[in-house]
XYZ file of N, CA and C in Angstrom:
564
model
N -11.522 27.834 -1.884
C -11.777 26.878 -0.498
C -12.790 27.781 1.166
N -14.334 26.948 0.106
C -15.333 27.415 1.504
C -14.828 27.580 2.681
N -14.980 28.815 3.169
C -14.870 28.882 4.783
C -15.474 27.424 5.800
N -14.757 27.494 7.276
C -14.969 25.721 7.637
C -16.165 26.219 7.866
N -17.188 26.953 8.631
C -18.340 26.885 9.016
C -19.750 26.820 8.205
N -19.095 27.738 6.838
C -20.114 27.032 5.818
C -20.174 25.434 5.042
N -18.206 25.639 5.313
C -18.971 24.369 5.044
C -19.592 22.957 5.930
N -19.484 23.193 7.130
C -19.272 21.986 8.127
C -21.354 22.604 7.683
N -21.912 23.659 7.904
C -23.001 23.965 7.608
C -23.726 23.058 5.688
N -22.655 22.841 5.107
C -23.516 22.628 3.679
C -22.944 21.119 4.062
N -21.725 20.654 4.489
C -21.784 18.895 4.906
C -22.803 17.840 5.575
N -22.756 18.597 6.704
C -24.151 18.406 7.742
C -26.048 18.571 6.077
N -25.978 19.330 5.564
C -26.966 19.610 4.191
C -26.727 18.255 3.621
N -25.889 17.747 2.430
C -25.104 16.970 1.504
C -25.004 15.535 2.980
N -24.660 15.367 3.386
C -24.127 13.384 4.150
C -24.612 13.960 5.228
N -23.406 12.886 5.770
C -23.401 12.783 7.302
C -22.155 13.220 8.051
N -21.879 14.253 9.019
C -20.734 14.119 9.347
C -20.870 14.013 10.972
N -19.373 12.935 11.533
C -19.686 12.568 13.014
C -18.544 12.696 13.668
N -18.388 13.155 14.455
C -17.040 12.903 15.188
C -17.293 11.364 16.491
N -16.116 10.596 16.660
C -17.384 9.548 17.550
C -16.125 9.739 18.704
N -17.431 9.968 19.931
C -16.931 10.716 21.109
C -15.562 8.959 21.651
N -16.089 7.981 21.507
C -15.145 6.917 22.104
C -13.675 6.795 21.464
N -13.525 6.921 20.130
C -12.164 6.859 19.627
C -11.300 8.629 19.027
N -12.433 9.528 19.423
C -11.844 10.687 18.768
C -11.800 10.429 17.007
N -11.984 10.125 16.705
C -11.905 10.504 15.672
C -12.861 10.652 14.564
N -13.509 11.038 13.517
C -14.433 12.429 12.611
C -14.799 11.159 11.290
N -15.751 11.630 10.843
C -15.863 10.500 9.658
C -17.638 11.468 9.075
N -17.276 11.532 7.261
C -18.415 11.921 6.783
C -18.691 11.502 5.319
N -19.999 11.141 5.662
C -20.171 9.729 4.593
C -21.067 10.404 3.558
N -21.444 10.684 2.182
C -21.786 11.513 1.064
C -22.599 10.388 0.309
N -23.729 10.314 -0.096
C -24.252 9.903 -1.487
C -24.421 11.199 -2.237
N -24.231 10.715 -3.680
C -23.747 11.581 -4.447
C -24.704 10.538 -5.572
N -25.282 11.908 -6.690
C -26.253 11.197 -7.979
C -25.415 11.474 -9.542
N -25.484 11.800 -10.872
C -24.807 11.714 -11.125
C -25.487 12.920 -12.220
N -24.780 13.640 -12.811
C -25.837 15.363 -13.619
C -24.487 16.314 -12.269
N -25.778 17.273 -13.500
C -24.937 19.331 -12.659
C -25.452 19.055 -11.003
N -26.386 18.312 -10.087
C -26.795 18.539 -8.924
C -25.416 17.092 -7.956
N -25.080 16.380 -8.352
C -23.646 15.080 -7.826
C -22.762 16.626 -8.361
N -22.387 17.108 -9.001
C -21.114 17.969 -10.108
C -21.119 18.661 -8.532
N -21.937 19.430 -8.372
C -21.959 20.560 -7.748
C -21.453 19.817 -5.822
N -22.504 19.019 -5.639
C -22.289 18.414 -4.187
C -20.506 17.874 -4.270
N -20.345 17.752 -5.116
C -18.570 17.022 -5.340
C -17.741 18.100 -5.100
N -18.139 19.128 -5.313
C -17.387 20.521 -4.846
C -17.139 20.735 -3.299
N -18.468 20.896 -2.937
C -18.610 20.265 -1.836
C -17.605 19.874 -0.682
N -17.520 18.357 -0.689
C -17.193 16.976 -0.254
C -15.471 17.275 -0.804
N -15.918 17.260 -1.722
C -14.008 18.080 -2.202
C -13.159 18.672 -0.976
N -13.884 20.409 -0.622
C -13.382 21.170 0.076
C -12.843 20.206 1.457
N -14.721 19.429 1.434
C -13.854 18.573 2.953
C -12.920 17.836 2.807
N -12.592 17.256 2.372
C -11.578 16.578 2.160
C -10.328 17.126 2.166
N -10.271 18.715 1.936
C -8.785 19.464 1.950
C -8.969 19.932 3.230
N -9.965 20.300 4.033
C -9.982 20.645 5.445
C -9.495 19.633 5.808
N -9.981 18.196 5.852
C -9.241 16.881 6.656
C -7.981 16.707 6.492
N -7.813 17.042 5.396
C -6.392 16.662 5.170
C -5.477 17.821 5.800
N -5.504 19.405 5.753
C -5.161 20.062 6.676
C -5.282 20.069 7.907
N -6.743 19.803 8.602
C -6.467 19.204 10.212
C -5.725 17.826 10.618
N -5.438 16.693 9.776
C -4.219 15.790 9.453
C -2.862 16.529 9.436
N -2.414 18.161 9.356
C -0.364 17.950 9.421
C -0.988 18.084 8.067
N -1.684 17.708 6.827
C -0.340 18.115 6.163
C -0.698 19.705 4.745
N 0.165 19.931 4.453
C 0.811 21.262 3.716
C -0.447 21.226 3.370
N -0.420 23.005 2.842
C -1.920 23.273 2.017
C -1.498 23.294 0.511
N -0.621 22.588 0.381
C -0.213 21.711 -1.653
C -0.837 20.496 -1.485
N -0.538 19.535 0.392
C -1.251 18.541 0.179
C -2.331 17.883 -0.004
N -2.538 19.371 0.930
C -3.904 19.119 1.323
C -5.226 18.795 -0.616
N -4.670 20.120 -1.010
C -5.154 20.318 -1.896
C -5.394 19.281 -3.101
N -3.997 17.904 -2.811
C -4.129 17.709 -4.040
C -4.800 16.210 -3.020
N -5.454 16.022 -1.868
C -6.155 15.279 -1.419
C -7.853 15.522 -2.455
N -8.206 16.628 -1.988
C -9.421 16.848 -2.927
C -9.118 17.449 -4.595
N -8.108 16.363 -4.637
C -7.863 16.635 -6.568
C -7.893 15.059 -6.533
N -7.246 14.010 -5.344
C -7.997 13.000 -5.521
C -9.264 12.480 -5.462
N -9.846 12.846 -4.483
C -10.682 12.520 -4.600
C -12.215 12.464 -5.304
N -11.884 14.102 -6.178
C -12.524 14.354 -7.075
C -12.545 13.521 -8.251
N -11.141 13.029 -8.533
C -11.136 12.281 -9.877
C -11.548 10.908 -9.887
N -11.074 10.274 -8.565
C -12.109 8.830 -8.042
C -13.422 9.398 -8.255
N -14.238 10.220 -7.696
C -15.689 10.001 -8.115
C -16.025 10.197 -9.355
N -15.313 11.433 -10.278
C -15.289 12.078 -11.339
C -15.930 10.158 -11.945
N -14.787 9.121 -12.026
C -14.294 7.869 -13.119
C -15.147 7.059 -12.352
N -15.717 7.143 -11.345
C -17.474 6.342 -10.624
C -18.469 7.030 -11.662
N -18.162 8.353 -12.031
C -19.854 8.907 -12.280
C -19.728 8.239 -13.704
N -18.633 8.146 -13.820
C -18.536 7.816 -16.224
C -18.396 6.308 -16.510
N -17.547 5.513 -15.015
C -17.840 4.389 -15.434
C -18.891 3.253 -14.461
N -19.185 3.657 -13.073
C -19.282 3.441 -12.619
C -21.239 3.145 -12.047
N -21.730 4.009 -13.402
C -23.037 4.024 -13.447
C -24.276 2.287 -13.444
N -24.922 2.547 -12.736
C -25.609 1.675 -12.541
C -27.225 1.121 -13.468
N -27.313 0.722 -13.753
C -28.848 0.398 -14.387
C -30.122 0.784 -14.009
N -29.834 1.179 -12.479
C -30.732 1.143 -11.796
C -30.513 2.897 -10.931
N -29.911 2.981 -11.350
C -29.460 4.295 -11.202
C -28.571 4.372 -9.603
N -28.540 3.586 -9.179
C -27.958 4.080 -7.993
C -26.704 5.287 -7.505
N -26.746 5.198 -6.587
C -25.748 7.008 -5.814
C -24.030 5.919 -5.711
N -23.204 7.135 -6.237
C -21.769 6.955 -5.583
C -21.817 7.104 -4.149
N -21.141 6.342 -3.151
C -21.617 6.834 -1.842
C -20.053 6.609 -1.673
N -19.284 7.942 -0.640
C -18.245 8.686 -0.348
C -17.686 8.224 1.046
N -17.034 8.144 1.334
C -16.475 7.860 2.566
C -15.116 9.079 3.392
N -15.001 9.191 4.403
C -13.982 10.641 4.680
C -14.399 9.714 6.155
N -12.999 9.180 6.132
C -13.060 9.142 7.712
C -11.277 9.372 8.074
N -10.988 10.489 9.153
C -9.989 10.880 9.675
C -9.365 9.927 11.249
N -8.686 9.539 11.031
C -7.938 8.260 12.686
C -7.181 9.383 13.071
N -6.423 8.762 14.192
C -5.859 9.076 14.548
C -4.098 9.332 13.601
N -4.371 7.909 12.900
C -3.063 8.564 12.244
C -3.267 8.465 10.289
N -4.927 8.335 9.768
C -4.499 8.183 8.600
C -5.594 9.225 8.476
N -5.973 9.629 6.850
C -7.083 10.087 6.278
C -7.189 8.628 5.556
N -8.997 7.999 5.842
C -8.743 7.358 4.784
C -10.376 7.780 3.569
N -10.216 7.208 2.747
C -11.240 7.560 1.530
C -11.599 6.547 1.211
N -12.713 6.434 0.721
C -13.633 5.457 0.075
C -14.534 6.038 -0.358
N -14.515 5.197 -2.092
C -15.346 5.708 -2.639
C -16.102 4.590 -3.524
N -17.375 4.484 -3.961
C -17.833 3.211 -4.027
C -19.444 3.348 -5.296
N -19.534 2.421 -6.115
C -20.554 2.960 -6.622
C -20.842 1.138 -7.086
N -21.993 1.519 -7.959
C -22.432 -0.319 -7.751
C -22.626 -0.558 -9.241
N -21.939 -0.002 -10.320
C -22.186 -0.018 -11.486
C -21.780 -2.018 -11.995
N -21.219 -1.882 -13.096
C -21.073 -2.370 -14.269
C -19.659 -3.371 -12.996
N -19.029 -2.953 -12.398
C -18.142 -3.674 -12.164
C -16.441 -3.496 -13.459
N -15.337 -3.797 -12.638
C -14.419 -3.828 -13.447
C -13.511 -4.663 -13.984
N -13.758 -4.939 -15.354
C -13.474 -6.598 -15.652
C -11.654 -6.994 -14.734
N -12.254 -8.531 -15.322
C -10.533 -9.080 -14.179
C -9.420 -9.045 -15.018
N -9.474 -9.056 -16.497
C -8.648 -8.530 -16.902
C -7.799 -7.550 -16.883
N -8.200 -5.927 -16.206
C -8.641 -5.076 -16.389
C -7.965 -4.097 -14.576
N -8.050 -5.035 -14.182
C -7.789 -4.424 -12.399
C -6.695 -4.005 -12.117
N -5.350 -4.805 -12.927
C -3.726 -4.598 -12.987
C -3.036 -3.208 -13.401
N -3.968 -2.775 -14.282
C -3.685 -1.576 -15.023
C -4.279 -0.458 -15.292
N -5.508 -0.675 -14.001
C -6.317 0.403 -13.954
C -5.239 1.649 -13.501
N -4.461 1.635 -13.202
C -3.557 2.765 -12.076
C -2.462 3.703 -13.266
N -2.390 2.878 -14.465
C -1.373 2.986 -15.779
C -1.925 4.135 -16.968
N -0.757 5.379 -16.428
C -1.383 5.843 -17.091
C -1.608 6.632 -19.372
N -2.662 6.482 -18.704
C -3.284 6.582 -20.844
C -4.245 4.994 -21.119
N -4.146 4.390 -19.686
C -5.332 2.857 -19.712
C -6.352 2.715 -19.351
N -7.183 2.817 -20.382
C -9.073 2.958 -20.379
C -9.584 2.069 -20.579
N -10.485 1.287 -19.785
C -11.430 0.358 -19.880
C -12.179 1.453 -20.670
N -13.369 0.605 -21.788
C -14.938 1.908 -22.220
C -15.484 2.194 -20.564
N -16.211 3.180 -20.765
C -17.444 3.368 -20.641
C -18.765 2.818 -20.423
N -19.643 3.094 -20.378
C -20.721 2.282 -20.391
C -21.461 3.210 -21.704
N -21.677 2.523 -22.396
C -21.905 3.426 -23.561
C -20.798 3.074 -24.631
N -19.469 2.563 -24.875
C -18.558 1.783 -25.212
C -17.707 3.066 -25.732
N -17.837 4.432 -24.864
C -16.285 5.533 -25.411
C -15.499 5.083 -24.522
N -14.661 5.195 -24.772
C -13.169 5.306 -23.644
C -12.802 6.426 -22.811
N -12.126 7.099 -21.816
C -11.778 7.535 -21.379
C -9.843 8.075 -22.158
N -9.852 8.928 -21.194
C -8.566 9.089 -21.928
C -6.883 8.811 -21.139
N -7.813 7.907 -19.945
C -6.870 7.052 -19.259
C -6.233 8.048 -18.165
N -6.440 8.773 -18.040
C -5.406 9.926 -16.979
C -6.035 9.627 -15.096
N -7.287 10.255 -15.663
C -7.940 9.912 -13.839
C -7.493 9.105 -13.095
N -7.023 8.077 -13.144
C -7.151 7.151 -11.791
C -5.481 6.988 -11.697
N -4.701 7.383 -12.488
C -3.508 7.815 -13.258
C -2.864 8.657 -11.819
N -3.584 9.739 -12.369
C -3.516 11.522 -11.123
C -3.752 10.454 -9.850
N -5.130 9.971 -10.068
C -5.418 9.399 -8.179
C -4.068 8.840 -7.424
N -3.692 7.769 -8.022
C -2.260 6.998 -7.733
C -1.147 8.044 -7.556
N -0.662 8.484 -8.146
C 0.100 9.710 -8.304
C 0.580 10.664 -7.296
N -1.410 11.096 -7.251
C -1.049 11.336 -5.757
C -1.008 11.104 -4.344
N -1.941 9.997 -4.253
C -2.008 9.143 -3.276
C -0.085 8.099 -2.954
N 0.552 7.794 -4.088
C 1.604 8.320 -4.206
C 3.111 8.941 -3.357
N 2.630 10.353 -3.495
C 3.209 10.903 -3.268
C 3.014 11.866 -2.533
N 1.824 11.484 -1.855
C 1.821 11.468 -0.061
C 1.945 10.128 1.224
N 2.311 9.206 0.544
C 2.569 8.443 1.128
C 1.774 7.654 1.154
N 0.817 7.336 0.737
C -0.190 6.491 0.868
C -0.037 5.215 0.471
N -1.867 4.462 0.342
C -1.953 3.481 -0.716
C -3.087 3.605 -1.005
N -3.561 3.197 -2.540
C -5.227 2.765 -2.260
C -5.058 1.473 -3.577
N -6.933 0.895 -2.182
C -6.789 -0.077 -3.672
C -7.536 -0.111 -3.693
N -8.742 -1.492 -4.906
C -9.406 -1.533 -5.369
C -9.800 -3.160 -5.021
N -11.272 -3.074 -4.852
C -11.936 -4.318 -4.815
C -13.323 -4.006 -5.984
N -13.386 -4.928 -6.319
C -14.589 -4.748 -7.888
C -15.116 -6.280 -8.352
N -15.763 -5.903 -8.252
C -16.908 -7.701 -8.531
C -17.856 -7.291 -9.439
N -17.301 -8.090 -11.336
C -18.337 -7.290 -12.689
C -20.017 -7.877 -11.487
N -21.025 -7.018 -12.616
C -22.127 -7.303 -12.060
C -22.351 -5.953 -10.495
N -21.369 -6.144 -9.501
C -21.532 -5.601 -8.284
C -20.958 -4.080 -7.889
N -20.604 -3.501 -8.764
C -19.451 -2.115 -8.736
C -18.540 -2.925 -7.838
N -17.723 -1.255 -7.769
C -16.294 -0.713 -7.199
C -16.149 -0.661 -5.930
N -15.321 -0.898 -5.671
C -14.346 -0.046 -3.974
C -13.606 0.881 -4.539
N -13.265 1.883 -4.575
C -12.087 2.622 -3.801
C -11.343 2.874 -2.645
N -10.143 2.128 -2.057
C -10.141 2.565 -0.889
C -8.202 3.660 -0.885
N -8.490 5.098 -0.706
C -7.171 5.477 -0.376
C -7.436 5.776 1.265
N -5.774 5.099 1.879
C -5.264 5.150 2.558
C -4.313 6.670 3.170
N -4.089 8.098 3.378
C -2.945 9.048 3.589
C -2.707 8.900 5.013
N -1.459 8.411 5.323
C -0.715 8.428 6.129
C -0.433 9.946 6.945
N -0.786 10.249 7.773
C 0.043 11.856 8.489
C 0.215 11.651 10.176
N 0.590 12.931 10.132
C 0.960 13.233 11.608
C 0.384 14.827 12.319
N -0.875 14.599 12.581
C -1.362 15.936 13.067
C -1.040 16.759 14.158
N -1.512 17.751 14.016
C -0.784 18.857 14.835
C -1.278 18.157 15.925
N -0.195 18.836 17.270
C -0.109 17.753 18.031
C -1.136 18.125 19.237
N -1.804 18.869 19.569
C -3.503 19.034 20.280
C -4.121 18.197 19.520
N -4.177 18.266 18.054
C -5.439 17.067 17.298
C -4.866 15.386 18.043
N -3.009 15.298 17.400
C -2.805 14.535 18.154
C -3.617 14.132 19.315
N -2.859 14.580 20.823
C -3.415 14.459 21.639
C -4.037 13.766 21.907
N -5.419 14.876 21.059
C -7.213 13.802 21.555
C -7.501 12.821 20.333
N -7.088 12.651 19.821
C -7.196 11.447 18.727
C -5.915 9.972 19.808
N -5.309 9.954 20.096
C -4.537 9.335 20.719
C -5.285 8.818 22.302
N -5.858 9.888 23.235
C -6.822 9.720 23.827
C -7.698 9.430 23.706
N -8.601 8.992 22.670
C -9.478 8.315 22.409
C -9.570 7.195 22.074
N -8.567 6.913 21.179
C -7.772 5.241 20.608
C -7.573 4.537 21.434
N -7.616 5.415 22.569
C -6.393 4.422 23.896
C -7.388 4.063 24.561
N -8.983 4.287 24.596
C -9.863 4.206 25.101
C -10.490 3.092 24.505
N -10.908 2.821 23.384
C -11.150 1.823 22.103
C -10.504 0.780 22.194
């Protein structure tokens, strides 16, 4: 894992990280294109998700699972959510007083209505752009991790406009962070 001091510099280079003074919460937003640069940047975003999971009170294994879930969701967007105009994948990480919220948004072809109810089934796959199908494991892995951590995952998709995945992972942050976040939350 990247040391926190290096991670902050890399996260700032890759995206926008900020603390919301009114609420005491944190958020980070990233825009990743497909290809080697996007894959390299994804590694740094994955490290940031792990650090945010640890800051949120998850044990080391749970925090690593957060990174794995993020990576699988983004790789799915890279493979299935490519737009014809080359629009990038957008990632959001938001650390609130009681949860870590991860959003992955693509502007690709969207998910057909018939498939939305089966997306998280093991081995279920829809055709990728170009006609090939995947293994059907990526989103089932994300779903299993999210459930293991007591969270939820939702999907919103419209054919022709893209897909948004939202993962919400509850946690109990360490006492100092909990007090700081609660103080900020009480002000809003």
